[in-house]
PDB file of C-alpha atoms in Angstrom:
ATOM      1  CA  VAL O  19      26.423 107.406  17.042  1.00  0.00           C
ATOM      2  CA  LYS O  20      29.977 108.722  16.890  1.00  0.00           C
ATOM      3  CA  SER O  21      29.584 109.929  13.307  1.00  0.00           C
ATOM      4  CA  GLU O  22      26.030 111.308  13.419  1.00  0.00           C
ATOM      5  CA  GLY O  23      25.735 112.453  17.043  1.00  0.00           C
ATOM      6  CA  PRO O  24      27.890 115.592  16.788  1.00  0.00           C
ATOM      7  CA  LYS O  25      25.910 116.778  13.758  1.00  0.00           C
ATOM      8  CA  LEU O  26      22.731 116.695  15.890  1.00  0.00           C
ATOM      9  CA  VAL O  27      24.100 118.869  18.700  1.00  0.00           C
ATOM     10  CA  PRO O  28      22.644 122.095  17.196  1.00  0.00           C
ATOM     11  CA  PHE O  29      19.232 120.389  16.975  1.00  0.00           C
ATOM     12  CA  PHE O  30      19.303 119.408  20.656  1.00  0.00           C
ATOM     13  CA  LYS O  31      20.390 122.914  21.653  1.00  0.00           C
ATOM     14  CA  ALA O  32      17.628 124.519  19.563  1.00  0.00           C
ATOM     15  CA  THR O  33      15.059 122.149  21.075  1.00  0.00           C
ATOM     16  CA  CYS O  34      16.215 123.106  24.571  1.00  0.00           C
ATOM     17  CA  VAL O  35      15.892 126.790  23.644  1.00  0.00           C
ATOM     18  CA  TYR O  36      12.276 126.204  22.596  1.00  0.00           C
ATOM     19  CA  PHE O  37      11.340 124.455  25.842  1.00  0.00           C
ATOM     20  CA  VAL O  38      13.265 126.937  28.014  1.00  0.00           C
ATOM     21  CA  LEU O  39      11.744 130.042  26.435  1.00  0.00           C
ATOM     22  CA  TRP O  40       8.269 128.419  26.141  1.00  0.00           C
ATOM     23  CA  LEU O  41       6.835 131.454  24.379  1.00  0.00           C
ATOM     24  CA  PRO O  42       3.084 131.982  24.893  1.00  0.00           C
ATOM     25  CA  THR O  43       0.929 130.775  22.025  1.00  0.00           C
ATOM     26  CA  SER O  44      -1.590 133.529  22.759  1.00  0.00           C
ATOM     27  CA  SER O  45       0.722 136.179  21.279  1.00  0.00           C
ATOM     28  CA  PRO O  46       2.117 134.807  17.989  1.00  0.00           C
ATOM     29  CA  SER O  47       5.055 136.636  16.431  1.00  0.00           C
ATOM     30  CA  TRP O  48       7.806 136.075  13.909  1.00  0.00           C
ATOM     31  CA  PHE O  49      10.208 135.559  16.820  1.00  0.00           C
ATOM     32  CA  SER O  50       8.069 132.759  18.271  1.00  0.00           C
ATOM     33  CA  ALA O  51       7.821 131.234  14.778  1.00  0.00           C
ATOM     34  CA  LEU O  52      11.633 131.337  14.488  1.00  0.00           C
ATOM     35  CA  ILE O  53      12.130 129.669  17.871  1.00  0.00           C
ATOM     36  CA  LYS O  54       9.598 126.959  17.012  1.00  0.00           C
ATOM     37  CA  CYS O  55      11.141 126.285  13.593  1.00  0.00           C
ATOM     38  CA  LEU O  56      14.776 126.490  14.720  1.00  0.00           C
ATOM     39  CA  PRO O  57      15.131 122.760  15.574  1.00  0.00           C
ATOM     40  CA  ILE O  58      13.798 121.879  12.110  1.00  0.00           C
ATOM     41  CA  PHE O  59      16.262 124.332  10.522  1.00  0.00           C
ATOM     42  CA  CYS O  60      19.004 122.457  12.390  1.00  0.00           C
ATOM     43  CA  LEU O  61      17.818 119.194  10.851  1.00  0.00           C
ATOM     44  CA  TRP O  62      18.171 120.834   7.424  1.00  0.00           C
ATOM     45  CA  VAL O  63      21.788 121.558   8.350  1.00  0.00           C
ATOM     46  CA  PHE O  64      22.208 117.989   9.625  1.00  0.00           C
ATOM     47  CA  LEU O  65      21.255 116.566   6.219  1.00  0.00           C
ATOM     48  CA  LEU O  66      23.160 119.205   4.265  1.00  0.00           C
ATOM     49  CA  ALA O  67      26.266 118.341   6.318  1.00  0.00           C
ATOM     50  CA  HIS O  68      26.345 114.985   4.531  1.00  0.00           C
ATOM     51  CA  GLY O  69      27.026 116.817   1.289  1.00  0.00           C
ATOM     52  CA  ILE O  70      25.025 118.150  -1.621  1.00  0.00           C
ATOM     53  CA  ASN O  71      26.210 115.298  -3.829  1.00  0.00           C
ATOM     54  CA  PHE O  72      24.793 112.795  -1.337  1.00  0.00           C
ATOM     55  CA  LEU O  73      21.390 114.519  -1.368  1.00  0.00           C
ATOM     56  CA  VAL O  74      21.334 114.821  -5.145  1.00  0.00           C
ATOM     57  CA  SER O  75      22.304 111.200  -5.744  1.00  0.00           C
ATOM     58  CA  HIS O  76      19.930 109.736  -3.126  1.00  0.00           C
ATOM     59  CA  ARG O  77      16.301 110.639  -3.713  1.00  0.00           C
ATOM     60  CA  SER O  78      15.127 109.356  -0.336  1.00  0.00           C
ATOM     61  CA  ALA O  79      17.426 111.771   1.510  1.00  0.00           C
ATOM     62  CA  SER O  80      16.472 114.724  -0.699  1.00  0.00           C
ATOM     63  CA  ARG O  81      12.765 113.975  -0.199  1.00  0.00           C
ATOM     64  CA  ILE O  82      13.185 113.891   3.553  1.00  0.00           C
ATOM     65  CA  LEU O  83      14.963 117.259   3.346  1.00  0.00           C
ATOM     66  CA  ALA O  84      12.063 118.595   1.257  1.00  0.00           C
ATOM     67  CA  GLY O  85       9.649 117.225   3.863  1.00  0.00           C
ATOM     68  CA  LEU O  86      11.525 119.078   6.592  1.00  0.00           C
ATOM     69  CA  ILE O  87      11.272 122.294   4.577  1.00  0.00           C
ATOM     70  CA  PHE O  88       7.492 121.951   4.235  1.00  0.00           C
ATOM     71  CA  SER O  89       7.321 121.058   7.945  1.00  0.00           C
ATOM     72  CA  ALA O  90       8.990 124.331   8.898  1.00  0.00           C
ATOM     73  CA  VAL O  91       6.505 126.265   6.759  1.00  0.00           C
ATOM     74  CA  GLY O  92       3.676 124.320   8.398  1.00  0.00           C
ATOM     75  CA  ASP O  93       5.059 125.124  11.847  1.00  0.00           C
ATOM     76  CA  ALA O  94       5.068 128.822  10.980  1.00  0.00           C
ATOM     77  CA  PHE O  95       1.450 128.690   9.791  1.00  0.00           C
ATOM     78  CA  LEU O  96       0.364 126.936  12.982  1.00  0.00           C
ATOM     79  CA  ILE O  97       1.789 129.773  15.059  1.00  0.00           C
ATOM     80  CA  TRP O  98      -1.082 131.826  13.617  1.00  0.00           C
ATOM     81  CA  GLN O  99      -3.675 129.044  13.570  1.00  0.00           C
ATOM     82  CA  GLU O 100      -6.149 131.083  15.622  1.00  0.00           C
ATOM     83  CA  GLN O 101      -5.940 133.763  12.912  1.00  0.00           C
ATOM     84  CA  GLY O 102      -7.199 131.291  10.307  1.00  0.00           C
ATOM     85  CA  TYR O 103      -3.988 129.594   9.171  1.00  0.00           C
ATOM     86  CA  PHE O 104      -4.620 126.126  10.611  1.00  0.00           C
ATOM     87  CA  ILE O 105      -5.697 124.716   7.234  1.00  0.00           C
ATOM     88  CA  HIS O 106      -2.560 126.152   5.630  1.00  0.00           C
ATOM     89  CA  GLY O 107      -0.446 124.321   8.198  1.00  0.00           C
ATOM     90  CA  LEU O 108      -2.461 121.156   7.632  1.00  0.00           C
ATOM     91  CA  LEU O 109      -1.728 121.355   3.907  1.00  0.00           C
ATOM     92  CA  MET O 110       2.011 121.818   4.473  1.00  0.00           C
ATOM     93  CA  PHE O 111       2.190 118.763   6.716  1.00  0.00           C
ATOM     94  CA  ALA O 112       0.080 116.747   4.279  1.00  0.00           C
ATOM     95  CA  ILE O 113       2.740 117.441   1.635  1.00  0.00           C
ATOM     96  CA  THR O 114       5.393 116.481   4.194  1.00  0.00           C
ATOM     97  CA  HIS O 115       3.795 113.066   4.701  1.00  0.00           C
ATOM     98  CA  ILE O 116       3.603 112.493   0.953  1.00  0.00           C
ATOM     99  CA  LEU O 117       7.321 113.266   0.662  1.00  0.00           C
ATOM    100  CA  TYR O 118       8.213 111.015   3.594  1.00  0.00           C
ATOM    101  CA  SER O 119       6.114 108.175   2.155  1.00  0.00           C
ATOM    102  CA  SER O 120       7.939 108.563  -1.145  1.00  0.00           C
ATOM    103  CA  ALA O 121      11.284 108.532   0.674  1.00  0.00           C
ATOM    104  CA  PHE O 122      10.427 105.294   2.524  1.00  0.00           C
ATOM    105  CA  GLY O 123       9.385 103.662  -0.756  1.00  0.00           C
ATOM    106  CA  MET O 124       6.936 100.890  -1.634  1.00  0.00           C
ATOM    107  CA  LYS O 125       9.239  97.908  -1.107  1.00  0.00           C
ATOM    108  CA  PRO O 126       8.623  95.661   0.697  1.00  0.00           C
ATOM    109  CA  LEU O 127       4.856  96.047   0.368  1.00  0.00           C
ATOM    110  CA  ASP O 128       3.852  94.259   3.619  1.00  0.00           C
ATOM    111  CA  LEU O 129       0.067  94.269   3.273  1.00  0.00           C
ATOM    112  CA  LYS O 130      -0.364  93.098   6.873  1.00  0.00           C
ATOM    113  CA  ALA O 131       1.302  96.256   8.151  1.00  0.00           C
ATOM    114  CA  GLY O 132      -0.860  98.265   5.747  1.00  0.00           C
ATOM    115  CA  LEU O 133      -4.025  96.621   7.084  1.00  0.00           C
ATOM    116  CA  LEU O 134      -2.958  97.318  10.657  1.00  0.00           C
ATOM    117  CA  MET O 135      -2.223 100.984   9.931  1.00  0.00           C
ATOM    118  CA  GLY O 136      -5.519 101.240   8.046  1.00  0.00           C
ATOM    119  CA  LEU O 137      -7.409  99.935  11.090  1.00  0.00           C
ATOM    120  CA  VAL O 138      -5.585 102.333  13.421  1.00  0.00           C
ATOM    121  CA  SER O 139      -6.175 105.311  11.113  1.00  0.00           C
ATOM    122  CA  GLY O 140      -9.817 104.371  10.550  1.00  0.00           C
ATOM    123  CA  SER O 141     -10.408 104.023  14.287  1.00  0.00           C
ATOM    124  CA  CYS O 142      -8.884 107.441  14.953  1.00  0.00           C
ATOM    125  CA  TYR O 143     -11.058 109.075  12.311  1.00  0.00           C
ATOM    126  CA  ALA O 144     -14.183 107.257  13.545  1.00  0.00           C
ATOM    127  CA  PHE O 145     -13.553 108.703  17.009  1.00  0.00           C
ATOM    128  CA  LEU O 146     -12.906 112.229  15.700  1.00  0.00           C
ATOM    129  CA  TYR O 147     -15.778 112.228  13.201  1.00  0.00           C
ATOM    130  CA  SER O 148     -18.546 113.291  15.591  1.00  0.00           C
ATOM    131  CA  TYR O 149     -16.468 116.292  16.697  1.00  0.00           C
ATOM    132  CA  LEU O 150     -15.733 117.518  13.172  1.00  0.00           C
ATOM    133  CA  SER O 151     -17.809 119.906  11.093  1.00  0.00           C
ATOM    134  CA  GLY O 152     -17.617 121.803   7.826  1.00  0.00           C
ATOM    135  CA  PRO O 153     -14.537 121.289   5.656  1.00  0.00           C
ATOM    136  CA  PHE O 154     -12.645 119.644   8.510  1.00  0.00           C
ATOM    137  CA  THR O 155     -14.834 116.561   8.091  1.00  0.00           C
ATOM    138  CA  TYR O 156     -13.099 115.915   4.777  1.00  0.00           C
ATOM    139  CA  LEU O 157      -9.731 117.566   5.362  1.00  0.00           C
ATOM    140  CA  VAL O 158      -9.023 115.566   8.514  1.00  0.00           C
ATOM    141  CA  ALA O 159     -10.037 112.354   6.719  1.00  0.00           C
ATOM    142  CA  VAL O 160      -7.538 113.020   3.914  1.00  0.00           C
ATOM    143  CA  TYR O 161      -4.832 114.017   6.379  1.00  0.00           C
ATOM    144  CA  ILE O 162      -5.290 110.891   8.497  1.00  0.00           C
ATOM    145  CA  ALA O 163      -5.149 108.761   5.336  1.00  0.00           C
ATOM    146  CA  LEU O 164      -1.853 110.408   4.333  1.00  0.00           C
ATOM    147  CA  ILE O 165      -0.163 110.113   7.720  1.00  0.00           C
ATOM    148  CA  GLY O 166      -1.466 106.542   8.060  1.00  0.00           C
ATOM    149  CA  PHE O 167       0.039 105.709   4.656  1.00  0.00           C
ATOM    150  CA  MET O 168       3.332 107.266   5.729  1.00  0.00           C
ATOM    151  CA  GLY O 169       3.251 105.186   8.919  1.00  0.00           C
ATOM    152  CA  TRP O 170       2.602 102.037   6.875  1.00  0.00           C
ATOM    153  CA  ARG O 171       5.610 102.625   4.629  1.00  0.00           C
ATOM    154  CA  ALA O 172       7.842 103.275   7.644  1.00  0.00           C
ATOM    155  CA  VAL O 173       6.646 100.140   9.465  1.00  0.00           C
ATOM    156  CA  ALA O 174       6.870  98.013   6.307  1.00  0.00           C
ATOM    157  CA  GLY O 175      10.547  98.876   5.928  1.00  0.00           C
ATOM    158  CA  MET O 176      11.390  97.252   9.255  1.00  0.00           C
ATOM    159  CA  GLN O 177      11.079  93.601   8.049  1.00  0.00           C
ATOM    160  CA  LEU O 178      11.362  92.264  11.592  1.00  0.00           C
ATOM    161  CA  CYS O 179      10.162  88.811  10.552  1.00  0.00           C
ATOM    162  CA  ASN O 180      12.978  88.500   8.009  1.00  0.00           C
ATOM    163  CA  ASP O 181      15.581  89.933  10.396  1.00  0.00           C
ATOM    164  CA  LEU O 182      16.578  92.460   7.720  1.00  0.00           C
ATOM    165  CA  TRP O 183      15.973  95.629   9.707  1.00  0.00           C
ATOM    166  CA  THR O 184      18.633  98.281  10.286  1.00  0.00           C
ATOM    167  CA  TRP O 185      18.927 101.003  12.911  1.00  0.00           C
ATOM    168  CA  THR O 186      17.922 103.637  10.360  1.00  0.00           C
ATOM    169  CA  LYS O 187      14.773 101.714   9.401  1.00  0.00           C
ATOM    170  CA  LEU O 188      13.959 101.402  13.089  1.00  0.00           C
ATOM    171  CA  SER O 189      14.524 105.145  13.382  1.00  0.00           C
ATOM    172  CA  ALA O 190      12.060 105.837  10.547  1.00  0.00           C
ATOM    173  CA  CYS O 191       9.482 103.509  12.098  1.00  0.00           C
ATOM    174  CA  ILE O 192       9.641 105.057  15.578  1.00  0.00           C
ATOM    175  CA  GLY O 193       9.712 108.541  14.069  1.00  0.00           C
ATOM    176  CA  ALA O 194       6.556 107.884  12.048  1.00  0.00           C
ATOM    177  CA  MET O 195       4.750 106.514  15.117  1.00  0.00           C
ATOM    178  CA  LEU O 196       5.737 109.542  17.207  1.00  0.00           C
ATOM    179  CA  PHE O 197       4.547 111.847  14.414  1.00  0.00           C
ATOM    180  CA  MET O 198       1.163 110.122  14.523  1.00  0.00           C
ATOM    181  CA  VAL O 199       0.997 110.528  18.325  1.00  0.00           C
ATOM    182  CA  SER O 200       1.825 114.228  17.993  1.00  0.00           C
ATOM    183  CA  ASP O 201      -0.820 114.859  15.335  1.00  0.00           C
ATOM    184  CA  LEU O 202      -3.463 112.809  17.152  1.00  0.00           C
ATOM    185  CA  THR O 203      -2.851 114.900  20.262  1.00  0.00           C
ATOM    186  CA  ILE O 204      -3.305 118.063  18.186  1.00  0.00           C
ATOM    187  CA  ALA O 205      -6.594 116.739  16.805  1.00  0.00           C
ATOM    188  CA  LEU O 206      -7.929 115.689  20.195  1.00  0.00           C
ATOM    189  CA  ASN O 207      -6.956 118.999  21.779  1.00  0.00           C
ATOM    190  CA  LYS O 208      -8.349 121.139  18.946  1.00  0.00           C
ATOM    191  CA  PHE O 209     -11.545 119.300  18.052  1.00  0.00           C
ATOM    192  CA  CYS O 210     -12.528 117.128  21.025  1.00  0.00           C
ATOM    193  CA  PHE O 211     -11.400 118.123  24.522  1.00  0.00           C
ATOM    194  CA  PRO O 212      -8.463 119.776  26.298  1.00  0.00           C
ATOM    195  CA  VAL O 213      -5.574 117.338  26.634  1.00  0.00           C
ATOM    196  CA  PRO O 214      -3.465 117.844  29.778  1.00  0.00           C
ATOM    197  CA  TYR O 215       0.054 119.009  28.937  1.00  0.00           C
ATOM    198  CA  SER O 216      -0.951 118.895  25.279  1.00  0.00           C
ATOM    199  CA  ARG O 217       1.627 121.388  24.066  1.00  0.00           C
ATOM    200  CA  PHE O 218       4.496 119.539  25.724  1.00  0.00           C
ATOM    201  CA  ILE O 219       3.298 116.172  24.383  1.00  0.00           C
ATOM    202  CA  ILE O 220       2.784 117.576  20.885  1.00  0.00           C
ATOM    203  CA  MET O 221       6.146 119.298  20.592  1.00  0.00           C
ATOM    204  CA  ALA O 222       8.258 116.652  22.371  1.00  0.00           C
ATOM    205  CA  THR O 223       6.930 113.844  20.170  1.00  0.00           C
ATOM    206  CA  TYR O 224       7.078 116.077  17.073  1.00  0.00           C
ATOM    207  CA  TYR O 225      10.721 117.080  17.473  1.00  0.00           C
ATOM    208  CA  ALA O 226      11.713 113.503  18.315  1.00  0.00           C
ATOM    209  CA  ALA O 227       9.827 112.247  15.248  1.00  0.00           C
ATOM    210  CA  GLN O 228      11.494 114.703  12.898  1.00  0.00           C
ATOM    211  CA  MET O 229      14.937 113.918  14.285  1.00  0.00           C
ATOM    212  CA  LEU O 230      14.444 110.163  13.871  1.00  0.00           C
ATOM    213  CA  ILE O 231      13.091 110.530  10.337  1.00  0.00           C
ATOM    214  CA  ALA O 232      16.034 112.774   9.434  1.00  0.00           C
ATOM    215  CA  LEU O 233      18.389 110.135  10.862  1.00  0.00           C
ATOM    216  CA  SER O 234      16.803 107.493   8.652  1.00  0.00           C
ATOM    217  CA  ALA O 235      18.058 109.402   5.599  1.00  0.00           C
ATOM    218  CA  VAL O 236      21.677 108.470   6.322  1.00  0.00           C
ATOM    219  CA  GLU O 237      21.072 104.750   5.711  1.00  0.00           C
ATOM    220  CA  THR O 238      22.229 104.814   2.097  1.00  0.00           C
ATOM    221  CA  ARG O 239      25.399 106.597   3.144  1.00  0.00           C
ATOM    222  CA  ASP O 240      26.087 103.964   5.818  1.00  0.00           C
ATOM    223  CA  GLU O 241      25.618 101.199   3.252  1.00  0.00           C
ATOM    224  CA  GLU O 242      28.100 102.872   0.909  1.00  0.00           C
ATOM    225  CA  ASP O 243      30.684 103.236   3.683  1.00  0.00           C
ATOM    226  CA  PHE O 244      30.230  99.582   4.622  1.00  0.00           C
ATOM    227  CA  ARG O 245      30.816  98.470   1.012  1.00  0.00           C
ATOM    228  CA  LYS O 246      33.962 100.594   0.801  1.00  0.00           C
ATOM    229  CA  ARG O 247      35.352  99.107   4.018  1.00  0.00           C
ATOM    230  CA  SER O 248      34.580  95.613   2.728  1.00  0.00           C
TER     231      SER O 248
END
């Protein structure tokens, strides 16, 4: 906390700016896109503050940074979703989930966690299916599969049964779950029915998810520091 907390101060300030200004979504502009993306920009800076050499030598950290970059582009597209850019945003976040999944890795496999996430993802899609039409019938299915896979890899890394989990793996796990809550709220609000306080729920869980996933990237650095102290 002492080492990573100060680096996150700009992120918390930018998040507060977003919620204080609370710009209307009915009048999208480049300024509103900047305010929405600013917390994610701060997470770029958070990772870059650990050094370029660290990012280059640790693929998981560099992939999370790449995921944050695609997330910011997706956020910008979603500002203009009513003008036909929702699918563009969906594509950007789909790439984000692929990058995050790659960063979390395939070890340990944990098929039980995969089955659980498959059941959760399948249930969500089964509920949404009757509300979907046209290309969204297929696009949402692919997107749910990708975010469900990302959630599986984050949960699998916890290894609670083996007592091998670390705070950064816990951070990735909670972050992935919050990301799924955020995106499910978007889907329900857009395709099914108005969700009370949907924008607050979506953005609060989204920013928290991105922060926690960004925090998970520092695990390899912590392990190196521990080995040096030993």
